[in-house]
Tab-separated table of C-alpha atoms and ligand atoms in Angstrom:
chain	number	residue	atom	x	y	z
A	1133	UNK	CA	86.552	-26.186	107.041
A	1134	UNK	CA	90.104	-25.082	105.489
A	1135	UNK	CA	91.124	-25.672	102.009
A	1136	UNK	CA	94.729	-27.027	101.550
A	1137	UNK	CA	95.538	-24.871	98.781
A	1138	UNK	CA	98.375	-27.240	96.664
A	1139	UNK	CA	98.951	-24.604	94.065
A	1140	UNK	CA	99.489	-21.483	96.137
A	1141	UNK	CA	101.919	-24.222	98.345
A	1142	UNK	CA	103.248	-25.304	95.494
A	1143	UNK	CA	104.042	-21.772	94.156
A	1144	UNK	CA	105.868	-20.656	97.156
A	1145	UNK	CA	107.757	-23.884	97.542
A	1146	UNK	CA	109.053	-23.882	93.622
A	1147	UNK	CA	109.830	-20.070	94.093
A	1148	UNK	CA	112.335	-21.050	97.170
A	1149	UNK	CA	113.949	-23.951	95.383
A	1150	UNK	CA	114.414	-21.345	91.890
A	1151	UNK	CA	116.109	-19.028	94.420
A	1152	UNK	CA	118.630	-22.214	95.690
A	1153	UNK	CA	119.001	-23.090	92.127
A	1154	UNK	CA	120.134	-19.309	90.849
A	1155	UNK	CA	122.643	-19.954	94.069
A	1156	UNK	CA	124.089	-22.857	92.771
A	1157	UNK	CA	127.482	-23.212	91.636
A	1158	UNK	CA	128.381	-24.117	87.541
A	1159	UNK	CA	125.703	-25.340	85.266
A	1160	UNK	CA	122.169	-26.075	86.362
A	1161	UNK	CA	120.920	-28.828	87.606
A	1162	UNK	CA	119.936	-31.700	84.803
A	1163	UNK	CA	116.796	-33.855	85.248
A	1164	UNK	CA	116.305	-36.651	82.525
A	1165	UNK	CA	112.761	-37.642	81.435
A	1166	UNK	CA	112.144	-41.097	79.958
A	1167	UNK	CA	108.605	-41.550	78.672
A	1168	UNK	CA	107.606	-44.697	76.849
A	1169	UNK	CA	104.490	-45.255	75.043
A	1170	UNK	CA	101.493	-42.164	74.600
A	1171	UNK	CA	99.420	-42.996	77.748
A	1172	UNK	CA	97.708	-39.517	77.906
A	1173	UNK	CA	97.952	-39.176	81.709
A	1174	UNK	CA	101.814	-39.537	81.148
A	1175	UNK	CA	102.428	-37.738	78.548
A	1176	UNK	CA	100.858	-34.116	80.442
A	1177	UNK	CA	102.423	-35.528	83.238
A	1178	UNK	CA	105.814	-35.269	81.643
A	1179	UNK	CA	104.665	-31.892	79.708
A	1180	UNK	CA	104.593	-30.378	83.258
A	1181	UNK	CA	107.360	-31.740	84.915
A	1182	UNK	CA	109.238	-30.270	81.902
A	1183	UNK	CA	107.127	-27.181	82.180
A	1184	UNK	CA	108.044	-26.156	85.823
A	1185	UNK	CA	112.110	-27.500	85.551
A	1186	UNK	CA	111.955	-24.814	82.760
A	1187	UNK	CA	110.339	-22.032	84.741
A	1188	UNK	CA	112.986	-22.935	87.691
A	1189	UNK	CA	115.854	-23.123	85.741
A	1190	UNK	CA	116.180	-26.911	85.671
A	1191	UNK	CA	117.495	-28.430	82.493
A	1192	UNK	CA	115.213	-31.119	80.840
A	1193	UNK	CA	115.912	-34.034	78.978
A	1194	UNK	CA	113.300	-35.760	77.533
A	1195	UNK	CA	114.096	-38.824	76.079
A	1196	UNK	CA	110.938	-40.988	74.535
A	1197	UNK	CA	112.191	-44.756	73.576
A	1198	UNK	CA	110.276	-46.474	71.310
A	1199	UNK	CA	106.943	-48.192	72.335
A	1200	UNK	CA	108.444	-51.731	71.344
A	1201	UNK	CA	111.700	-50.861	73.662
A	1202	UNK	CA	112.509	-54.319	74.919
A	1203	UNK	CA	113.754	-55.193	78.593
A	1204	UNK	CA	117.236	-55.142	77.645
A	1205	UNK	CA	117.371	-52.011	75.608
A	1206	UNK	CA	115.708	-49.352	78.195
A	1207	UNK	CA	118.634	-51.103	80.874
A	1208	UNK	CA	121.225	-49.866	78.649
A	1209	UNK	CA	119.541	-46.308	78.512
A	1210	UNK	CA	119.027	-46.299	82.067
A	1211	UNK	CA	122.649	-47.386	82.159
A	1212	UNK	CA	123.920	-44.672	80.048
A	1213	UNK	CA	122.151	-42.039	81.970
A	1214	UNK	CA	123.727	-43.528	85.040
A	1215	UNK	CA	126.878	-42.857	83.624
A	1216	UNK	CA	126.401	-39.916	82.269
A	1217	UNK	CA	128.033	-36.864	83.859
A	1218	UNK	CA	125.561	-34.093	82.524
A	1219	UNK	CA	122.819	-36.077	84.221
A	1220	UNK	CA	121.945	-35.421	87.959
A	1221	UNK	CA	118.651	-37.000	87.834
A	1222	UNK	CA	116.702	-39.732	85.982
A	1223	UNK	CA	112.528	-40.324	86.264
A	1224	UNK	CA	111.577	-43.312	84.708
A	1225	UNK	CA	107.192	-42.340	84.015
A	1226	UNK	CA	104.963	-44.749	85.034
A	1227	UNK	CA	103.330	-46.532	84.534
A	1228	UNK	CA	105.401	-48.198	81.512
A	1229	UNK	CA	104.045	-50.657	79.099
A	1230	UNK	CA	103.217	-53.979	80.369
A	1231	UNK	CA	106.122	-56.094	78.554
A	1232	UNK	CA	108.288	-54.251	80.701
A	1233	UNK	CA	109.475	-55.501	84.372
A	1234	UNK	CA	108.707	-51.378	86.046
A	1235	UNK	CA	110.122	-51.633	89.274
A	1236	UNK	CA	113.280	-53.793	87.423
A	1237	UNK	CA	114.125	-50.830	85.699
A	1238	UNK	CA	113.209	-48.590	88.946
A	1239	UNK	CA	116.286	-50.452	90.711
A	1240	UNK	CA	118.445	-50.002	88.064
A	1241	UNK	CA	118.371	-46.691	88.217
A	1242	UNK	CA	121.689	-45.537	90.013
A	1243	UNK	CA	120.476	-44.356	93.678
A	1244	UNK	CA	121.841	-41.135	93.765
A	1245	UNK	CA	120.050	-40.145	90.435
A	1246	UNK	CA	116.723	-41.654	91.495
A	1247	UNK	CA	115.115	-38.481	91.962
A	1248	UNK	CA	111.620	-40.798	91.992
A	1249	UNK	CA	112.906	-42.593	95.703
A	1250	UNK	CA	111.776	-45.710	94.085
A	1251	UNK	CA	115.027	-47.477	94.416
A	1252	UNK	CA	115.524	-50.258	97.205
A	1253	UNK	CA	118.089	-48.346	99.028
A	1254	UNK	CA	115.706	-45.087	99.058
A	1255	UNK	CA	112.836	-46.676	100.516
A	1256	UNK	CA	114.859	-48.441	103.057
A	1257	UNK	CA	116.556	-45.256	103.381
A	1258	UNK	CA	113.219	-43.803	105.084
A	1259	UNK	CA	112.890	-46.100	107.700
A	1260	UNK	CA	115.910	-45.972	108.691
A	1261	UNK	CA	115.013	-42.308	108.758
A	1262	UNK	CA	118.351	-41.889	106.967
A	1263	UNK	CA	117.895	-37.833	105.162
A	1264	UNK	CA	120.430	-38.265	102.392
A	1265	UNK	CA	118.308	-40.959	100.920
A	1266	UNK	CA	115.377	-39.308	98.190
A	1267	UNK	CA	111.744	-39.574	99.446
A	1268	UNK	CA	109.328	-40.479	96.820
A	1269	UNK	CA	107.781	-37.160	95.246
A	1270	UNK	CA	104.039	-37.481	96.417
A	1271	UNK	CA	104.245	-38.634	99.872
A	1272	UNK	CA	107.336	-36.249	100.686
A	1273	UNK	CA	104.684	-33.947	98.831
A	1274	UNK	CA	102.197	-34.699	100.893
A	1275	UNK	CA	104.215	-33.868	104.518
A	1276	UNK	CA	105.564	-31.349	102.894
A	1277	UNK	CA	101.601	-30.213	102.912
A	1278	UNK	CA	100.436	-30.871	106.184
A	1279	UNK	CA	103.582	-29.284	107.652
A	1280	UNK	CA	103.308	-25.454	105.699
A	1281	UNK	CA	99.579	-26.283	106.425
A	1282	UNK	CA	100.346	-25.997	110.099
A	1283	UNK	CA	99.091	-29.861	110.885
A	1284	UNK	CA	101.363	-31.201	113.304
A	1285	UNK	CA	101.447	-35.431	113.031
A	1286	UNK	CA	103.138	-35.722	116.557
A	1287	UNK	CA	100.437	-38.043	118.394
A	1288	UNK	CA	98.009	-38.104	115.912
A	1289	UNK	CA	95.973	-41.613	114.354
A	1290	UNK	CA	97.039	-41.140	110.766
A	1291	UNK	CA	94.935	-43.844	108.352
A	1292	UNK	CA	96.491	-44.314	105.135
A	1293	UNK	CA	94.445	-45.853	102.607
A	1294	UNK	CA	96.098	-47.996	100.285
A	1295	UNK	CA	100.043	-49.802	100.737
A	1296	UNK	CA	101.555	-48.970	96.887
A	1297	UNK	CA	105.230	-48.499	96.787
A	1298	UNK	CA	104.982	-45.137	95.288
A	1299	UNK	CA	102.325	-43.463	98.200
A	1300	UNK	CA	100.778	-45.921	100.964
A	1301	UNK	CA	103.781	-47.459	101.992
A	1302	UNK	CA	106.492	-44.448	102.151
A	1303	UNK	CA	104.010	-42.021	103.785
A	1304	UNK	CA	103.329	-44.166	106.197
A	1305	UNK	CA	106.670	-44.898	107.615
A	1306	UNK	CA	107.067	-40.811	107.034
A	1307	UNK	CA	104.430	-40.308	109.436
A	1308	UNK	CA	105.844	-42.910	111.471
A	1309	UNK	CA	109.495	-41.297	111.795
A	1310	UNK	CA	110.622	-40.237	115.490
A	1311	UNK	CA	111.139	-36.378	114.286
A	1312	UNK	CA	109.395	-33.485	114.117
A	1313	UNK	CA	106.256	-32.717	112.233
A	1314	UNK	CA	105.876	-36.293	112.031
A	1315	UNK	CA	105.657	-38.464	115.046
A	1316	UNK	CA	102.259	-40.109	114.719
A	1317	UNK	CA	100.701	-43.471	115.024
A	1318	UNK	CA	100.161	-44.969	112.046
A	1319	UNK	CA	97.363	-47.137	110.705
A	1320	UNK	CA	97.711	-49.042	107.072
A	1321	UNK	CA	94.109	-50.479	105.178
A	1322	UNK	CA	94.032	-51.970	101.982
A	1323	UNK	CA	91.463	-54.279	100.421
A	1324	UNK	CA	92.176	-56.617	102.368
A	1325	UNK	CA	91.001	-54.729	105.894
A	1326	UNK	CA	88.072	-55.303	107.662
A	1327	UNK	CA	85.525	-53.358	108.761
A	1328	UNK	CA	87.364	-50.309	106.894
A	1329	UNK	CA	85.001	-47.506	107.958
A	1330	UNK	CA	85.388	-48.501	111.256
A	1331	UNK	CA	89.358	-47.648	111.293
A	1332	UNK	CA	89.237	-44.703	109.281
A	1333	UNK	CA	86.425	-42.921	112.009
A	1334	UNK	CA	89.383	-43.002	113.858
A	1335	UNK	CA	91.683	-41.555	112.264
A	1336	UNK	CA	92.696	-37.403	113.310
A	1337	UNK	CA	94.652	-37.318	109.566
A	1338	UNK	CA	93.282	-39.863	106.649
A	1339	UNK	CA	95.426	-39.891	103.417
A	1340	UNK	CA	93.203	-41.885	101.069
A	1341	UNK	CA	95.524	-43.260	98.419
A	1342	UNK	CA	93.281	-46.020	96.686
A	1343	UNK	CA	92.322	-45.071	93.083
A	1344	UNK	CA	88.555	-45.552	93.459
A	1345	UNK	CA	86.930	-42.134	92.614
A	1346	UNK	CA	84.695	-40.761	95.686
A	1347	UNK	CA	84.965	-44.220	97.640
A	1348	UNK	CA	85.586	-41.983	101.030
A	1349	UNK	CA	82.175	-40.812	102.133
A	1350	UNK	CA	81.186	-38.764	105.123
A	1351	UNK	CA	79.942	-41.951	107.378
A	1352	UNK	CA	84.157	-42.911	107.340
A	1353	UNK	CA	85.112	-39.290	109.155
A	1354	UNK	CA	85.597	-38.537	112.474
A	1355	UNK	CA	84.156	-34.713	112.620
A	1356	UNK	CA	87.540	-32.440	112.729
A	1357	UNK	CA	89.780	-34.863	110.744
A	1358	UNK	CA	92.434	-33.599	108.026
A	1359	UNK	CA	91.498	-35.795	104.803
A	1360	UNK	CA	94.496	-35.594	102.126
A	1361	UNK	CA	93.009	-36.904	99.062
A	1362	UNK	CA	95.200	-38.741	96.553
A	1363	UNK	CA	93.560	-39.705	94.440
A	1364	UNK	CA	93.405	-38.927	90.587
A	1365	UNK	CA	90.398	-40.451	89.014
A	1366	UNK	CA	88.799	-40.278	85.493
A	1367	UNK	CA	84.905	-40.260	85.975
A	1368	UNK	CA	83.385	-39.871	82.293
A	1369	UNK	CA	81.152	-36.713	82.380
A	1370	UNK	CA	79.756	-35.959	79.202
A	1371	UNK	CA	79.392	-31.640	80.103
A	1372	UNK	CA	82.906	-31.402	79.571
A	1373	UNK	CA	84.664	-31.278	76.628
A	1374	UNK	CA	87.351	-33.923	77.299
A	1375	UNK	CA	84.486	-36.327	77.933
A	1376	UNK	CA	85.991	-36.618	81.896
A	1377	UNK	CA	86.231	-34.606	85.332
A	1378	UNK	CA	89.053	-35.529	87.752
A	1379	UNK	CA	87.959	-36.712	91.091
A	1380	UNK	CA	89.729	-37.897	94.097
A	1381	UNK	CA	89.031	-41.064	96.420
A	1382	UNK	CA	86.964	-39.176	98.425
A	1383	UNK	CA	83.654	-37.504	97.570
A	1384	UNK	CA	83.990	-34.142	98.929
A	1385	UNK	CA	80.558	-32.945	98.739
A	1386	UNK	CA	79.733	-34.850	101.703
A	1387	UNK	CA	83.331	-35.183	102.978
A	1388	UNK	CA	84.436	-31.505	103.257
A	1389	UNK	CA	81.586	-29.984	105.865
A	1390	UNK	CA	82.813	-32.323	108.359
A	1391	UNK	CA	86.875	-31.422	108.072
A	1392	UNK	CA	88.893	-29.084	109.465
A	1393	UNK	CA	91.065	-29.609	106.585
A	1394	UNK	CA	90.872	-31.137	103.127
A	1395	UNK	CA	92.791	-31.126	100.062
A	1396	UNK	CA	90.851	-30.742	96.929
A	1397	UNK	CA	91.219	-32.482	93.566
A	1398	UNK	CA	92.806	-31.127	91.002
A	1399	UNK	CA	94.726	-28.628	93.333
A	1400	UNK	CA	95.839	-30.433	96.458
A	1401	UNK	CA	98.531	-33.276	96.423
A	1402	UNK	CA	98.994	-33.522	92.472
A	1403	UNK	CA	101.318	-29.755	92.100
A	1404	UNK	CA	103.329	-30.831	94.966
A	1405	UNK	CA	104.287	-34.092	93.342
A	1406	UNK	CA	105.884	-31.558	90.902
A	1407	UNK	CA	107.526	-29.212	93.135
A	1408	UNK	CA	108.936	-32.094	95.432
A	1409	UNK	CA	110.277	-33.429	92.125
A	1410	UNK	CA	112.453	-30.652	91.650
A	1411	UNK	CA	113.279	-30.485	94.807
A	1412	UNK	CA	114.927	-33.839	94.452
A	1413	UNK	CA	116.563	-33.090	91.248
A	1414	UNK	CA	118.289	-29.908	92.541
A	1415	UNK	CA	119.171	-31.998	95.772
A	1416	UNK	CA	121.112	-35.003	93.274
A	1417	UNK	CA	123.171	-31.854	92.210
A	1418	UNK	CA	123.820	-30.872	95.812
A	1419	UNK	CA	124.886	-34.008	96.492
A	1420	UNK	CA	127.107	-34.063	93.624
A	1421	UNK	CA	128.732	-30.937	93.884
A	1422	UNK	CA	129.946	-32.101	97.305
A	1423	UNK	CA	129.246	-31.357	100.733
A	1424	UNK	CA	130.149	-27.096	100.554
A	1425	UNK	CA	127.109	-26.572	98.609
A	1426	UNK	CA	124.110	-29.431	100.809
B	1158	LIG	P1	97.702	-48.511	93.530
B	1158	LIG	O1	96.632	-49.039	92.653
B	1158	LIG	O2	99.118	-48.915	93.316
B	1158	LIG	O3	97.340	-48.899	95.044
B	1158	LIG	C1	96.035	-48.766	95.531
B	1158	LIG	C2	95.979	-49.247	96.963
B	1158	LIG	O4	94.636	-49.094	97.423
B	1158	LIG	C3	96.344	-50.714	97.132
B	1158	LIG	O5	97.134	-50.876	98.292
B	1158	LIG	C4	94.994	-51.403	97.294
B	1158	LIG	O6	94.996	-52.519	98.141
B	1158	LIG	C5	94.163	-50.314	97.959
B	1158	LIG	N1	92.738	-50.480	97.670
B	1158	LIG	C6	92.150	-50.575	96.451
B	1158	LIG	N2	90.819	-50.740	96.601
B	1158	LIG	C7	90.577	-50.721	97.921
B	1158	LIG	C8	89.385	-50.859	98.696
B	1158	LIG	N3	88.182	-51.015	98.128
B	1158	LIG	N4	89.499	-50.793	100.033
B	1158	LIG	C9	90.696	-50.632	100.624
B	1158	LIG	N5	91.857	-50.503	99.946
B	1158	LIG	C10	91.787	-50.552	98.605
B	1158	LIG	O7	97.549	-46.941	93.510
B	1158	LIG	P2	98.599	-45.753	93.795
B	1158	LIG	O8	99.019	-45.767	95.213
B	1158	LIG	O9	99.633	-45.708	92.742
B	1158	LIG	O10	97.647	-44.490	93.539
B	1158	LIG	C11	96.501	-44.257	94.312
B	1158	LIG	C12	95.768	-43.055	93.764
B	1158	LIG	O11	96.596	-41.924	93.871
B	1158	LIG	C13	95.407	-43.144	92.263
B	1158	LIG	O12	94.186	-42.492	92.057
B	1158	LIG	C14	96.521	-42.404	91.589
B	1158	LIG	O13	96.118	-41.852	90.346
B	1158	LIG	C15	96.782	-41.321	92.599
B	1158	LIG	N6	98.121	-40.772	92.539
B	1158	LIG	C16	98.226	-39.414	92.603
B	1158	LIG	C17	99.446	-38.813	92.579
B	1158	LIG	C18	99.520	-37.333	92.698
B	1158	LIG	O14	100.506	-36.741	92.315
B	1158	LIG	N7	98.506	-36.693	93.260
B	1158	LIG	C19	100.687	-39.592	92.413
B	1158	LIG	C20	100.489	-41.028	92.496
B	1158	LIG	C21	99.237	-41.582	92.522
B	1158	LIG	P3	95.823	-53.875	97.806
B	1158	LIG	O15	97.253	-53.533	98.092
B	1158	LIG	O16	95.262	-54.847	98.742
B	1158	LIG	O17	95.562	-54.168	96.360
């Protein structure tokens, strides 16, 4: 068994793109942070995507509305950062507080600032297998894996576990797309599948997506598979000091002997999420500088 190693990928990835930023032309490229409300996970989630624009030479803006931001009032910020020449890309953290319509104010982000791919026009954009579109940062993080980890998709079952907008969905129909590295026949389960274990023994490449900690167990692997895990779960555990360990969707005790590869948790798909971030951002400046410099 191989371990996908997401940091060291991660490292080499985000030292090519600070090379390609030093290259570009006038000011750096300008990556706008909204953050509403203190939900923990999002708040060291936005610490780090600030963290690593800094260490590439991305410029941050972190804006933090008010947790009692109406509707109305986080559209006009959106708006304003649309309009905003200084700004080449805008990510919106989820998730956002539950008075407010998310994937309304994912769609009103302008398209080619939505350095997130969550717009209409992006997803649509990969099945139409269109490349100026932007991919959503985890599942373009996740080919982005399998490819510098030498897995080829061409042929392959892939089972994805779980159809969300931001990972099921898009890495399917990335998996799906007639080109190289990808290629593959594609199998989607949700909770409303039947028989689940029997689909996912099939699969050569399973990318469990599902947010329930460890619910992949070794009776659901075909012997040689490549398991991507996902997954980012909480599971109290009183021996640490936070009061939690992170843990994927699939238990990798049991799970890893009978791989050929697997990602682990923390350290698999979660720094690439970060690294294909940026790689969007300094893209939205490409795009805006014209075509001299894409
Ligand atoms: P969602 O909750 O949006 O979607 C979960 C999906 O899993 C749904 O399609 C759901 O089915 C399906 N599902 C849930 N329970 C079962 C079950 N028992 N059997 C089969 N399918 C099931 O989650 P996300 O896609 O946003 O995230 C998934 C996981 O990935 C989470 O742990 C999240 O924290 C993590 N994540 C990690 C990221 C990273 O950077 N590493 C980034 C984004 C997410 P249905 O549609 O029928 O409800």
């Amino acid at each position: 068994m191989e371990l996908i190693d997401g940091n060291a990928i991660a490292a080499t990835l985000i030292a090519e793109l600070k090379a390609t930023v030093a290259a570009l032309p006038g000011r750096a490229p300008c990556l706008a942070l909204v953050r509403v409300g203190e939900d923990p996970a999002s708040v060291s989630y936005v610490r780090k995507k600030e963290k690593t624009a800094a260490e590439l030479g991305v410029t941050s803006r972190v804006i933090l509305p008010a947790i009692t931001v109406t509707q109305a009032e986080l559209e006009q910020l959106i708006d304003d950062l649309n309009a905003d020449p200084a700004v080449d890309g805008i990510l919106v953290q989820s998730p956002l507080p539950t008075h407010l319509d998310e994937l309304a104010i994912f769609r009103r982000v302008d398209p080619a600032k939505d350095v997130d791919g969550f717009h209409t026009l992006n997803l649509g954009k990969i099945a139409q297998e269109d490349a100026t579109g932007f991919v959503a940062c985890t599942p373009a993080g996740i080919m982005e894996l399998l490819t510098r980890s030498q897995v080829d998709l061409a042929g392959k079952h892939v089972v994805v576990l779980g159809r969300s907008l931001i990972v099921g969905k898009p890495v399917a129909l990335l998996a799906l797309q007639k080109k190289t590295g990808a290629n593959a026949t594609v199998t989607v389960c949700h909770s409303g599948t039947r028989d689940l274990s029997s689909i996912t023994r099939l699969a050569d490449v399973l990318i469990a997506a599902i947010g329930r900690a460890e619910f992949v167990t070794a009776d659901m692997i075909k012997p040689g598979a490549v398991v991507i895990d996902v997954g980012i779960n909480r599971v109290a555990d009183a021996s640490k000091k936070t009061g939690y360990r992170l843990t994927g969707d699939v238990h990798f005790p049991s799970v890893s002997p009978l791989c050929s590869k697997i990602t682990p948790v923390p350290g698999g798909v979660g720094p690439m999420t970060v690294a294909l971030l940026m790689h969007n951002t300094i893209k939205a400046r490409r795009q805006r500088l014209g075509p001299t410099t894409r």
